[in-house]
One Martini backbone bead per residue (centre of mass of N, CA, C, O) as a GRO file, in nm:
protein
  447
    1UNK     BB    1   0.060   0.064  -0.019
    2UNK     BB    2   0.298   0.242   0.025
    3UNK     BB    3   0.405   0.229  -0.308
    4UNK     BB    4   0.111   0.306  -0.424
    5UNK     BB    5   0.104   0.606  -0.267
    6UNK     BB    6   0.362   0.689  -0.428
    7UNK     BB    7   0.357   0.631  -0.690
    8UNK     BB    8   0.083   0.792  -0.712
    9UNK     BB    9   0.256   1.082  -0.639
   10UNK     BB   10   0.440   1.061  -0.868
   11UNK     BB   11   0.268   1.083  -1.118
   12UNK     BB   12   0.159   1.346  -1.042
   13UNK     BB   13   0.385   1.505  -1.040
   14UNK     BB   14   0.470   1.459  -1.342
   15UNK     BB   15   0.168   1.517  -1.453
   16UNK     BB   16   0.130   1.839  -1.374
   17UNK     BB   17   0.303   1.995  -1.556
   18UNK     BB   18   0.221   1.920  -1.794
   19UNK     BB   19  -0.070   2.018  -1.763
   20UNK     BB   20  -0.027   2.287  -1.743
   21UNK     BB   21   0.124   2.349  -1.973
   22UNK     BB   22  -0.112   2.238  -2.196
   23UNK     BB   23  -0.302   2.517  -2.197
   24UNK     BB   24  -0.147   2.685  -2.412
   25UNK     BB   25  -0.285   2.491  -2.639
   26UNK     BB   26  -0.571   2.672  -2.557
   27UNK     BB   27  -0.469   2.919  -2.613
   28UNK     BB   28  -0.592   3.231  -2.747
   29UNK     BB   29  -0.526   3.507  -2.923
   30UNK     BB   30  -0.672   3.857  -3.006
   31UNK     BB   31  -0.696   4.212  -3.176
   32UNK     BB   32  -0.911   4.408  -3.268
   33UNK     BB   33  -0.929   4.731  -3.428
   34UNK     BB   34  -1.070   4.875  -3.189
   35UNK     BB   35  -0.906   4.679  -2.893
   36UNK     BB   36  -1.018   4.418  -2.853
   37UNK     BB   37  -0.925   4.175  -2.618
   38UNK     BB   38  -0.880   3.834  -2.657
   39UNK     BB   39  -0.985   3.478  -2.502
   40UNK     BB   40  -0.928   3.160  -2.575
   41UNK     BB   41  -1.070   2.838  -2.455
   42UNK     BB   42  -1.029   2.526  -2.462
   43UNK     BB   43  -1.327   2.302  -2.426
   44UNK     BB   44  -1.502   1.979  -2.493
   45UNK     BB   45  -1.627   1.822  -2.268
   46UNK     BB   46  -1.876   2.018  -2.357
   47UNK     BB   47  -2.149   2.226  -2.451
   48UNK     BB   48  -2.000   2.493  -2.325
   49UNK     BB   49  -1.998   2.834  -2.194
   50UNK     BB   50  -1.802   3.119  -2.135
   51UNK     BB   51  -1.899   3.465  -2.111
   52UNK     BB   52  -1.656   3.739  -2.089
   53UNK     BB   53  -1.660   4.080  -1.984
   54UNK     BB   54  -1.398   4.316  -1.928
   55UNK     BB   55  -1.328   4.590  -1.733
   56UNK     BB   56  -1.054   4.848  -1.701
   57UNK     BB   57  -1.273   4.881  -1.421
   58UNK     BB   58  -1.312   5.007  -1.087
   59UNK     BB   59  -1.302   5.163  -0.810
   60UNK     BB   60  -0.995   5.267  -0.847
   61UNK     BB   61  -1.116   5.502  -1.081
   62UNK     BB   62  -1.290   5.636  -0.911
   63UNK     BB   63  -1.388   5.967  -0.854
   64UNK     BB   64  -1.378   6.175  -0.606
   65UNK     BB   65  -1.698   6.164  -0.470
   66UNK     BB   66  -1.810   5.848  -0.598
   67UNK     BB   67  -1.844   5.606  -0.430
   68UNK     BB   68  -1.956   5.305  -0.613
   69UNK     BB   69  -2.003   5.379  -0.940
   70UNK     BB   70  -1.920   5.067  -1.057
   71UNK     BB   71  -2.138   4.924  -0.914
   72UNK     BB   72  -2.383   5.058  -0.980
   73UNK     BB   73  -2.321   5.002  -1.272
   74UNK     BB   74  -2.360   4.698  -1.282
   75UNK     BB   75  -2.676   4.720  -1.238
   76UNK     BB   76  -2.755   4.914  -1.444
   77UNK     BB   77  -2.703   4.723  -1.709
   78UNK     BB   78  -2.976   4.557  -1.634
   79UNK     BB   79  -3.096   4.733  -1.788
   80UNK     BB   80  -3.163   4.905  -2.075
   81UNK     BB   81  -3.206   4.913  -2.425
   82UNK     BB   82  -3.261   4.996  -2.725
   83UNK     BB   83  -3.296   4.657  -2.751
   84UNK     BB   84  -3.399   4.606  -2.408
   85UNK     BB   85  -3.574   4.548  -2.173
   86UNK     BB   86  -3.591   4.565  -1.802
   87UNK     BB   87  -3.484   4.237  -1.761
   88UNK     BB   88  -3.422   4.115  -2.059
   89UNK     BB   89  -3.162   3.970  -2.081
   90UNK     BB   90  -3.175   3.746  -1.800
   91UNK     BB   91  -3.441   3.625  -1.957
   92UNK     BB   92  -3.302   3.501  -2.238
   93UNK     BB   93  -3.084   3.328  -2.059
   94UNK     BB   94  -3.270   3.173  -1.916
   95UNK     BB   95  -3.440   3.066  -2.214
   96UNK     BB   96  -3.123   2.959  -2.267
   97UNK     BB   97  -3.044   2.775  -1.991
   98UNK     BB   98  -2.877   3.010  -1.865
   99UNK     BB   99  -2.638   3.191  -1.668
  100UNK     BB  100  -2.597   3.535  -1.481
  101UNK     BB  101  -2.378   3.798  -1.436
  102UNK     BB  102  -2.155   3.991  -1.195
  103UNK     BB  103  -1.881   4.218  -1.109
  104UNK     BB  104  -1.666   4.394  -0.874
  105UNK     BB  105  -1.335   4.561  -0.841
  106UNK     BB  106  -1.061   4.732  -0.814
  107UNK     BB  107  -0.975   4.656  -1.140
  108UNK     BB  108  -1.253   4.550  -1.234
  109UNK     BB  109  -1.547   4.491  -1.443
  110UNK     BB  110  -1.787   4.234  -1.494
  111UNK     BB  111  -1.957   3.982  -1.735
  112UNK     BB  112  -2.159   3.661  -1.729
  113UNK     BB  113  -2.205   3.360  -1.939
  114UNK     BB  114  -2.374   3.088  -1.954
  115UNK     BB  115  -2.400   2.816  -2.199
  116UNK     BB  116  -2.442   2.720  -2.487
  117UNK     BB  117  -2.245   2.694  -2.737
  118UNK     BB  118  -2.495   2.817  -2.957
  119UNK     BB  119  -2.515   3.099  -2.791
  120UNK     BB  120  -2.277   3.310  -2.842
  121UNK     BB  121  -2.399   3.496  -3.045
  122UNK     BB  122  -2.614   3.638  -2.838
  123UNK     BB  123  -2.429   3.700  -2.602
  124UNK     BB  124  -2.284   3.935  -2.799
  125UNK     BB  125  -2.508   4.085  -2.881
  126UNK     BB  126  -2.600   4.166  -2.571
  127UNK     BB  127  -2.284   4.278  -2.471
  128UNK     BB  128  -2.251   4.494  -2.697
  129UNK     BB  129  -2.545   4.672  -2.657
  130UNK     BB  130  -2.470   4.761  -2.363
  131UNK     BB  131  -2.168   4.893  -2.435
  132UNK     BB  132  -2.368   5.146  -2.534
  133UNK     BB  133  -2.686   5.156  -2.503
  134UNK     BB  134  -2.775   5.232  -2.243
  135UNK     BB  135  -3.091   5.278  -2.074
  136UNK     BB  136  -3.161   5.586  -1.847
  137UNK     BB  137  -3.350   5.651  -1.575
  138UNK     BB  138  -3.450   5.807  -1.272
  139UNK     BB  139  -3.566   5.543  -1.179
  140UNK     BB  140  -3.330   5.346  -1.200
  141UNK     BB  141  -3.183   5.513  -0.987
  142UNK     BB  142  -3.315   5.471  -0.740
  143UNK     BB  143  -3.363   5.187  -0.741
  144UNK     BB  144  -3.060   5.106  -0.800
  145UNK     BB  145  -2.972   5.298  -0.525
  146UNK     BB  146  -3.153   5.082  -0.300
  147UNK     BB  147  -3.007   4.820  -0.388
  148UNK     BB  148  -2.719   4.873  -0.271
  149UNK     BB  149  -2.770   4.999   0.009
  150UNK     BB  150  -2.895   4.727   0.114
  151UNK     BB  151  -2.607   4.558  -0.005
  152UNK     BB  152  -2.462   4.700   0.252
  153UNK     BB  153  -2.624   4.642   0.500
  154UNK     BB  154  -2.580   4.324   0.470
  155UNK     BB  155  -2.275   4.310   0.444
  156UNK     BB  156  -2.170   4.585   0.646
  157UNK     BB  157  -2.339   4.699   0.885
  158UNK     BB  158  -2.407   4.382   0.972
  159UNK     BB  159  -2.064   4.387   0.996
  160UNK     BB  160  -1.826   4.417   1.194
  161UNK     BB  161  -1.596   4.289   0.986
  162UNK     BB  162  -1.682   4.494   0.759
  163UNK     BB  163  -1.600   4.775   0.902
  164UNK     BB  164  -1.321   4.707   0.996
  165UNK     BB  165  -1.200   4.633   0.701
  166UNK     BB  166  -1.264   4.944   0.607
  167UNK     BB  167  -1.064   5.078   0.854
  168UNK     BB  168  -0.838   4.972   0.784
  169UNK     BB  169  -0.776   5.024   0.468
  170UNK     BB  170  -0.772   5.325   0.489
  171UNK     BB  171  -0.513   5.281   0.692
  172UNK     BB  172  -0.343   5.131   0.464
  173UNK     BB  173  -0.419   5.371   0.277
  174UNK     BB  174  -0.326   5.743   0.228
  175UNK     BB  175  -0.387   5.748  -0.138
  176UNK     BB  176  -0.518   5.525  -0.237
  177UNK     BB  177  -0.821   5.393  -0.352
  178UNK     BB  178  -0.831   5.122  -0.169
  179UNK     BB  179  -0.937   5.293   0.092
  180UNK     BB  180  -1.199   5.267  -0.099
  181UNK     BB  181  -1.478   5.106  -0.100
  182UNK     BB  182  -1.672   4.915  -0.368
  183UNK     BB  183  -1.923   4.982  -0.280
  184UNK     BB  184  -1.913   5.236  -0.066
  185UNK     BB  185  -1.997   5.523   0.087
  186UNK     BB  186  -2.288   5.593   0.247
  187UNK     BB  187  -2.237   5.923   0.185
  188UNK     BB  188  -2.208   5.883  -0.165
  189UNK     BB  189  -2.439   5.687  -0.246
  190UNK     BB  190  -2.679   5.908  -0.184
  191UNK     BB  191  -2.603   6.074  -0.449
  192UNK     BB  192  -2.608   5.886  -0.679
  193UNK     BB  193  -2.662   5.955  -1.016
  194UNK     BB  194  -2.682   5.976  -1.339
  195UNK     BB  195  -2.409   6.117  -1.408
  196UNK     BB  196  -2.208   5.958  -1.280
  197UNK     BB  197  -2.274   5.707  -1.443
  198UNK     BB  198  -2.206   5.808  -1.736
  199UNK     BB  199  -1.926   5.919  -1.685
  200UNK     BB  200  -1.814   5.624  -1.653
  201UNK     BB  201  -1.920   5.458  -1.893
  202UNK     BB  202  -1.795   5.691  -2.121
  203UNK     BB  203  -1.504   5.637  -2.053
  204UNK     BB  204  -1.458   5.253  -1.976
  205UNK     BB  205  -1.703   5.182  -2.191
  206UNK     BB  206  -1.479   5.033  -2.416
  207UNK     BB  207  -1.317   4.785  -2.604
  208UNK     BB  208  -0.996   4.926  -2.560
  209UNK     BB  209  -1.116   4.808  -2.238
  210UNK     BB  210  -1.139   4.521  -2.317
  211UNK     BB  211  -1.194   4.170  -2.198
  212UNK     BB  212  -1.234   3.901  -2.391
  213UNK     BB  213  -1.366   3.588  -2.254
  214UNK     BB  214  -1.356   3.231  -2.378
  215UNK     BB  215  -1.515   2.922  -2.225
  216UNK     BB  216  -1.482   2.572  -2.399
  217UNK     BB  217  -1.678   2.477  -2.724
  218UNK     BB  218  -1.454   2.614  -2.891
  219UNK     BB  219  -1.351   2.810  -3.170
  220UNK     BB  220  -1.155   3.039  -3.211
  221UNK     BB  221  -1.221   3.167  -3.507
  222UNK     BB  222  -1.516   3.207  -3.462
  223UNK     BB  223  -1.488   3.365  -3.196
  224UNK     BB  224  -1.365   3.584  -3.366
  225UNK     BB  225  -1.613   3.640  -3.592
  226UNK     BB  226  -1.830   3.721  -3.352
  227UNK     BB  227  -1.662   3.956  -3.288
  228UNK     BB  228  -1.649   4.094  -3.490
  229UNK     BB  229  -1.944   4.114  -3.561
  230UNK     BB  230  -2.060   4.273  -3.269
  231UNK     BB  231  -1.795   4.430  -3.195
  232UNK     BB  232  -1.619   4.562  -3.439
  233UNK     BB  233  -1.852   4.812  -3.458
  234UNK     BB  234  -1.738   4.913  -3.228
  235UNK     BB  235  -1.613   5.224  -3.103
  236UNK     BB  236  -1.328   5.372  -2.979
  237UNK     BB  237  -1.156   5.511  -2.723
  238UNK     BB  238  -0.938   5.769  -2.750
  239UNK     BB  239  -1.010   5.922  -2.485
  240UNK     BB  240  -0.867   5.742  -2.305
  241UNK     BB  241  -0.718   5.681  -1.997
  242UNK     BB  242  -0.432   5.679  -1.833
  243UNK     BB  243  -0.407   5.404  -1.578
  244UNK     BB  244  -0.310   5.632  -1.304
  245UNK     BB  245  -0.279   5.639  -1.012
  246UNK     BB  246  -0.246   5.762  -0.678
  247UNK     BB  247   0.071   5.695  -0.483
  248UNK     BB  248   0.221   5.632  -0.234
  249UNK     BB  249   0.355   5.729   0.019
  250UNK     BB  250   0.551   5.693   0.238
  251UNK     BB  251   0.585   5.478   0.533
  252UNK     BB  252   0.668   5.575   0.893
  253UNK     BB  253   0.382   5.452   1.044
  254UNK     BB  254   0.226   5.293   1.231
  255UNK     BB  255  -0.097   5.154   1.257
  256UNK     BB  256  -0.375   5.167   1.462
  257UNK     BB  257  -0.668   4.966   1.544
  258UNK     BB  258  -1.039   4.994   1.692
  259UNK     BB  259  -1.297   4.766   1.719
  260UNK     BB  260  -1.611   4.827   1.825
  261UNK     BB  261  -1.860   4.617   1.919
  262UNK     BB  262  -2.159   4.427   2.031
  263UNK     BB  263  -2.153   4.211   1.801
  264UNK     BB  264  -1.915   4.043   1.887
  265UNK     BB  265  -1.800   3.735   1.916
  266UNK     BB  266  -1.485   3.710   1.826
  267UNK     BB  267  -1.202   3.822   1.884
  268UNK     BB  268  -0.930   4.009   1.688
  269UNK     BB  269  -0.630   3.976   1.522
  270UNK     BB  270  -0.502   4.228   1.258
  271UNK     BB  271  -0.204   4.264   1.007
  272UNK     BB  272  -0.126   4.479   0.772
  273UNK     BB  273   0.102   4.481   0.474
  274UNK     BB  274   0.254   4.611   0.253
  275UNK     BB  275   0.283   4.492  -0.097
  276UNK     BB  276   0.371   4.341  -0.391
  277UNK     BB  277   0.266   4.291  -0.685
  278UNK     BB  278   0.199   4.146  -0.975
  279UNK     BB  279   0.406   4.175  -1.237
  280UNK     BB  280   0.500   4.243  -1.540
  281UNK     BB  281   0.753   3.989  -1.600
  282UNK     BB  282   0.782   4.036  -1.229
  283UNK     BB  283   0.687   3.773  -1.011
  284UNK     BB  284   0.859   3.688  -0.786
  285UNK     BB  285   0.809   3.807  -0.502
  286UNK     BB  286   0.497   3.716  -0.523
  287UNK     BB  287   0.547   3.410  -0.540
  288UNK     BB  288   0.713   3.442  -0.223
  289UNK     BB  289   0.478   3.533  -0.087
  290UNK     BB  290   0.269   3.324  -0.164
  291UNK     BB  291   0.479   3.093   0.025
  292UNK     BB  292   0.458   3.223   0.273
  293UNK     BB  293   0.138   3.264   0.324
  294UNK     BB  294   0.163   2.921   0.353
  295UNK     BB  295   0.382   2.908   0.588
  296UNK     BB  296   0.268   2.997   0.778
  297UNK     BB  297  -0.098   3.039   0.696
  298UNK     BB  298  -0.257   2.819   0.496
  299UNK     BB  299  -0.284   2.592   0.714
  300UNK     BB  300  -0.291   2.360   0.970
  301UNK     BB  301   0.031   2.326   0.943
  302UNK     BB  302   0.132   2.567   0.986
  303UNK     BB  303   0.273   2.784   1.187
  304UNK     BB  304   0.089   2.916   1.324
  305UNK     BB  305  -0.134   2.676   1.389
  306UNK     BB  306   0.059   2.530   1.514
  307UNK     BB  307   0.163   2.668   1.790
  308UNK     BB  308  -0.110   2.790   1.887
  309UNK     BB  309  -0.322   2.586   1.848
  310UNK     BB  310  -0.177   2.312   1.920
  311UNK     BB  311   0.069   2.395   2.132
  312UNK     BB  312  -0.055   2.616   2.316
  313UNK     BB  313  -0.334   2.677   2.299
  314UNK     BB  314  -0.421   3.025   2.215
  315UNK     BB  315  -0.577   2.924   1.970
  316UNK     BB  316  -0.876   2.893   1.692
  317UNK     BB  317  -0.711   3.112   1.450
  318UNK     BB  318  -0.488   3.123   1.216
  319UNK     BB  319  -0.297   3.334   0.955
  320UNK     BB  320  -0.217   3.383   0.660
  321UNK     BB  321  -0.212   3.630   0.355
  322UNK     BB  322  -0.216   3.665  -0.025
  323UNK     BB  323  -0.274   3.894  -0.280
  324UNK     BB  324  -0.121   4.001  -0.643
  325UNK     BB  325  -0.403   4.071  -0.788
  326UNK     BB  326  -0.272   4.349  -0.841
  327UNK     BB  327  -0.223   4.636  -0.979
  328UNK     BB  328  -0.129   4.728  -0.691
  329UNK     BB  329  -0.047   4.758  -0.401
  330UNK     BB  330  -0.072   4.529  -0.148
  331UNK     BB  331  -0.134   4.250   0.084
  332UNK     BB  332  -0.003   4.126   0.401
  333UNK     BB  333  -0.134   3.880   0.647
  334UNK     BB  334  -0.236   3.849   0.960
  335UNK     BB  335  -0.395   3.663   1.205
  336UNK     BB  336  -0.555   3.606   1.574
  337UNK     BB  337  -0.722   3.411   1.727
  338UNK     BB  338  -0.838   3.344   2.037
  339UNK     BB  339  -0.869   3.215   2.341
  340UNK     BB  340  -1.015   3.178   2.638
  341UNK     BB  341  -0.849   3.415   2.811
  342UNK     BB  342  -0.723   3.575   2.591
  343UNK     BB  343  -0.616   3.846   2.476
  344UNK     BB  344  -0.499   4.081   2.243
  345UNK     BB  345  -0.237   4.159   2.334
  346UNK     BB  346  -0.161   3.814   2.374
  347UNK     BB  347  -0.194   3.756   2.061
  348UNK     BB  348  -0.008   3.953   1.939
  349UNK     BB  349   0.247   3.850   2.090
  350UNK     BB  350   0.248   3.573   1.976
  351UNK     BB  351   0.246   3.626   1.685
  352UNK     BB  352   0.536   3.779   1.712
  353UNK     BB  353   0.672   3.563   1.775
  354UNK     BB  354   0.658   3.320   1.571
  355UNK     BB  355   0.746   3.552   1.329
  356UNK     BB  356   1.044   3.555   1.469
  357UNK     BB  357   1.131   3.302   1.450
  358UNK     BB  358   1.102   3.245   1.142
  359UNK     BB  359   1.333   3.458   1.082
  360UNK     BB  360   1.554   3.248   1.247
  361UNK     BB  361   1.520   2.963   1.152
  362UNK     BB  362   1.311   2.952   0.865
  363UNK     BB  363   1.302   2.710   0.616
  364UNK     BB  364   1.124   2.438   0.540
  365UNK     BB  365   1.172   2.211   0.312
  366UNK     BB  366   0.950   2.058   0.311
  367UNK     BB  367   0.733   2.178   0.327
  368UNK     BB  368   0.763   2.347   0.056
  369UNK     BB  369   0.730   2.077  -0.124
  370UNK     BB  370   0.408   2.038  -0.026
  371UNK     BB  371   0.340   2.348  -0.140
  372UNK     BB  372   0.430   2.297  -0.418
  373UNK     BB  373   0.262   2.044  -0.484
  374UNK     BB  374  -0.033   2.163  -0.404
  375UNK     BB  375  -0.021   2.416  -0.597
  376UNK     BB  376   0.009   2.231  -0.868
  377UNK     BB  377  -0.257   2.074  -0.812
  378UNK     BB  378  -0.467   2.302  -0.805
  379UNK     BB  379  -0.403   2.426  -1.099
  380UNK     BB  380  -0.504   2.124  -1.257
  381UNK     BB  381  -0.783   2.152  -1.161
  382UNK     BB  382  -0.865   2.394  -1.269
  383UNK     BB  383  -0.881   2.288  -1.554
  384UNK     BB  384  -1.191   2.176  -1.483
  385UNK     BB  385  -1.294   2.514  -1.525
  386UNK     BB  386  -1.402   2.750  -1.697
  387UNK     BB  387  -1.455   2.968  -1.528
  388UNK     BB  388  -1.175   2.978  -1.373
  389UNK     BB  389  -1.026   3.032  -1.621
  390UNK     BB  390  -1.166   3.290  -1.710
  391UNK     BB  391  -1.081   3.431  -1.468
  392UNK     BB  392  -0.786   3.409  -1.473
  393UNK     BB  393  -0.742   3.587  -1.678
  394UNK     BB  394  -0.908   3.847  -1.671
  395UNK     BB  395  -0.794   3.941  -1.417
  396UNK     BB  396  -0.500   3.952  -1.517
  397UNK     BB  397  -0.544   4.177  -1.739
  398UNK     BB  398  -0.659   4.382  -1.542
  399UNK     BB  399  -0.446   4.387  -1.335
  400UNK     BB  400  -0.153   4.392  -1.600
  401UNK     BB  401  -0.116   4.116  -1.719
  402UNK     BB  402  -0.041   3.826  -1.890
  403UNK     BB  403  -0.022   3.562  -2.053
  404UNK     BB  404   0.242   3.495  -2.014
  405UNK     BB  405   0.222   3.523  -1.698
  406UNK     BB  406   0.009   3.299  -1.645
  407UNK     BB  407   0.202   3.083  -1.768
  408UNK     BB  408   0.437   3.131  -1.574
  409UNK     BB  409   0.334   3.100  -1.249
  410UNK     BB  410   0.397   2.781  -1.197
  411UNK     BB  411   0.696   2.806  -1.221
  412UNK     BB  412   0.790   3.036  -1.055
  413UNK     BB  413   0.697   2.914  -0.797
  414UNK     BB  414   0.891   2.635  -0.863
  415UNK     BB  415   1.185   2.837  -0.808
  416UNK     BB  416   1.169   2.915  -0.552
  417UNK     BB  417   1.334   2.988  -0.242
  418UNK     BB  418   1.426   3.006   0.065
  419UNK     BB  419   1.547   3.271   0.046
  420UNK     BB  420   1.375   3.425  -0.113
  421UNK     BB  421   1.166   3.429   0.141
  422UNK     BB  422   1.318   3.575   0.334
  423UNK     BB  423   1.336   3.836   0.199
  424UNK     BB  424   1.035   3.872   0.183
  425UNK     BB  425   0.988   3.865   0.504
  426UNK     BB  426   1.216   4.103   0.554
  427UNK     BB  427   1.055   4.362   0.396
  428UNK     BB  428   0.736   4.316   0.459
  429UNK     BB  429   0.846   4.323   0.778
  430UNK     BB  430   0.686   4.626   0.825
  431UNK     BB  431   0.577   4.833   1.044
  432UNK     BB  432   0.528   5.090   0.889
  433UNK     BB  433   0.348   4.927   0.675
  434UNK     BB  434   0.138   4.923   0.906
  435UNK     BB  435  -0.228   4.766   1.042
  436UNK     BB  436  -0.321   4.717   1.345
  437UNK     BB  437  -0.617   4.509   1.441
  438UNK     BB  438  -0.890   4.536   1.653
  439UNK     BB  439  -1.158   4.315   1.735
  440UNK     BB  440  -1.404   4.414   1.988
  441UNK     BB  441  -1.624   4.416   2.192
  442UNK     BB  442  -1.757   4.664   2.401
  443UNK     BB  443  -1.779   4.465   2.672
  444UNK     BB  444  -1.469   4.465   2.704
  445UNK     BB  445  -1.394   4.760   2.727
  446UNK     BB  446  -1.611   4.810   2.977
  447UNK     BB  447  -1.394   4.606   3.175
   0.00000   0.00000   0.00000
C-alpha cells in the first residue's frame, strides 16, 4: 500500500507540470481593430461555454466623491439598451437554458453569461449592445440607488467585520483608492445620480478598454468572427485616459486600530503590511510572499497555526493570506484569534513571536516542497472548470498582467527557494508598513 500511495504521488507529481503547461496549447489570443482583447480557451468536454466581457475598470479608477459608482453602474447594466427592456437580457439567457451575473472589484468589472456553446453568438449580440447603448432614467437611478444601499446595509453595516476591515484598508493606504470601499462609502452612494453613472459608462466602457474571455466548446476562429461580427462594429474611446492612480507616499509609522461593536462575538487580531503585486515580467516577489503566506499560515499545518492552535493552544485559528493580483500595490496580512481567556494584547504579543521565531529559523525545506506540490496540484484540478480559466486570465489581464504572465506563473511559483522567501519576509515585515488592527465586542472596552 505503501508503494502505491508513493507511485501514486510520484506519477502526479510528474503528470501536473506536463497537463499545466498544456493549457498554453488551449488559448488562443487576438486583438480586434477596435482594440478589444480576447481570449479564448478550448475545452470540449462538454458542450458549453462561459462568455466574460472585463472592463479595465474598478472602484479604484473612480474620482474621488462618488465612490461606489462602478459597482452601481454594474447593477444598472442590466437595466434596458436601446433594443431590450429593463430585466429583458437576464430572461433571454435564462430562457436559453443559461445563467448570467456580474461583480466589481478594485481594478475591473466583469459580465459573464453560462449558455450552451450553440447560444455564444446571442450572447455576444446582447453584451455588445449593452457596450454602448445602455437607456437609463431617473427612476432607474432611484431603484438601484436602493438597491445597493441595502446591500450596503446587509453585506456591511450588519457585520461588524466587514466595518472593521473597511477601516483597515482606510488606515492601510493614505493616498491610493484601494482605501475606498468597493461598494462605496454610504454618504457618498446617497448622493450617486445619473450623471454620476454615465460619466463613468462614457470614459470606461469602450471595446479598447475591455477584455473578451471565451472558455468552452469553442473554436478560437469561430469565436473570432463572431467577436468582429458583433464588437468588432463598436468604435473605440480615443480618449481613453491613461490608466494610472495616485500612489503612496512613504509610510513612516505603524498605523493601530481599535473596533468596538456589541456584537462581535469572537475578538480578534489582525495585521497588514503594504506588499508589491505580480507585476508583468517580473512576478518573482509575489511568489516569494505567495508560499510565505503559505508557509506562515495557508493550512493547518502551517507555523502560525501548528505552534499557537496545536502546541501552545491559545488560538482558535491563525493564518497568514496574500493575493498579488492587483494592479497596484496589495497587502500580505495575518490573523489571530484568541482562545477564551487570552486577551487581543496577549494574542498580538503570541503572533509577533512565532513570526520572530520564523525569521530566526527560516524555511523548512520539506514543508515548502509539499507546499508546492499541492499548488501544482490545485492548478491542474483549477483546469476542469471553464469558468475558473476564464476568471484566471480575465482578471490577471485586467489587473496589468499578460497572457504569458499567466502561464508563467505555476513554474515561477516553483522556482522559488528558501532565501527568496526569506528576503521577501524581511521586506514586507516592515512595521512602519502596517496597520494592526483589534476587533473587539464593546463589553470587553467597558471591562
Amino acid at each position: 500500500m505503501r508503494r502505491l500511495i508513493a507511485l501514486t504521488g510520484a506519477c502526479l507529481l510528474a503528470a501536473a507540470p506536463l497537463r499545466a503547461q498544456s493549457i498554453e496549447d488551449q488559448v488562443s489570443t487576438f486583438q480586434l481593430e477596435n482594440g478589444m482583447d480576447i481570449v479564448v480557451i478550448e475545452d470540449h468536454r462538454a458542450p458549453a461555454v462561459v462568455h466574460m466581457l472585463w472592463y479595465r475598470a474598478g472602484s479604484a479608477d473612480e474620482k474621488p466623491g462618488v465612490s461606489g459608482v462602478a459597482h452601481f453602474l454594474e447593477h444598472l447594466l442590466f437595466k434596458g439598451t436601446e433594443k431590450l427592456a429593463p430585466g429583458e437580457f437576464s430572461e433571454i439567457v435564462k430562457a436559453n437554458g443559461g445563467t448570467d451575473n456580474a461583480f466589481t472589484s478594485f481594478d475591473y468589472t466583469a459580465y459573464f453569461q453560462r449558455v450552451a456553446a450553440d447560444r455564444l453568438g446571442l450572447m455576444m449580440e446582447m453584451e455588445a449592445d449593452r457596450m454602448k447603448n445602455i437607456q437609463l432614467d431617473g427612476e432607474d437611478i432611484l431603484t438601484e440607488r436602493d438597491v445597493i444601499i441595502e446591500e450596503r446595509n446587509q453585506r456591511v453595516e450588519n457585520d461588524p467585520g466587514a466595518l472593521f476591515r473597511e477601516q483597515r484598508m482606510a488606515a492601510q493606504y493614505l493616498n491610493h483608492a484601494y482605501g475606498r470601499p468597493i461598494i462605496g462609502w454610504r454618504h457618498e452612494m446617497v448622493t450617486l445620480d445619473l450623471d454620476a453613472a454615465l460619466a463613468f459608462y462614457d470614459q470606461f466602457y469602450s471595446p479598447n478598454n475591455a477584455v473578451l474571455v471565451v472558455a468552452g466548446d469553442v473554436l478560437p476562429d469561430e469565436v473570432l468572427a463572431l467577436a468582429q461580427e458583433h464588437y468588432g462594429p463598436i468604435p473605440r474611446n480615443d480618449d481613453l485616459p491613461e490608466r494610472v492612480r495616485p500612489s503612496e507616499p512613504p509610510q513612516m509609522a505603524e498605523r493601530r486600530i481599535t473596533f468596538s461593536d456589541p456584537r462581535v462575538a469572537q475578538p480578534y487580531v489582525m495585521r497588514t503590511y503594504l506588499a508589491p503585486e505580480r507585476d508583468p515580467g517580473d512576478q518573482h516577489k509575489a511568489a516569494a510572499l505567495t508560499l510565505l503566506a503559505e508557509l506562515l499560515g495557508g493550512s493547518q499545518t502551517s507555523v502560525l497555526p501548528q505552534t499557537l492552535q496545536f502546541e501552545d493552544q491559545t488560538s482558535v485559528y491563525a493564518a497568514a493570506f496574500y493575493s498579488g493580483l492587483q494592479l497596484d500595490d496589495t497587502t500580505f496580512g495575518v490573523i489571530n484569534v484568541p482562545a477564551d481567556g487570552v486577551s487581543l494584547e496577549e494574542a498580538e504579543a503570541d503572533m509577533d513571536r512565532v513570526i520572530a521565531e520564523f525569521l530566526e529559523e527560516g524555511v523548512d525545506p520539506d514543508q515548502l516542497e509539499r507546499i508546492k506540490f499541492q499548488l501544482r496540484a490545485s492548478q491542474v484540478y483549477a483546469l476542469d472548470s471553464s469558468n475558473a480559466l476564464a476568471r484566471r486570465y480575465g482578471a490577471a489581464l485586467t489587473s496589468g498582467l499578460t497572457v504569458e504572465d499567466v502561464h508563467a506563473w505555476p513554474d515561477i511559483l516553483q522556482s522559488i527557494t528558501p532565501d527568496d522567501i526569506m528576503a521577501a519576509a524581511n521586506d514586507v515585515f516592515n512595521r512602519d508598513n502596517a496597520v494592526t488592527g483589534f476587533l473587539r465586542s464593546a463589553e470587553e472596552v467597558t471591562q
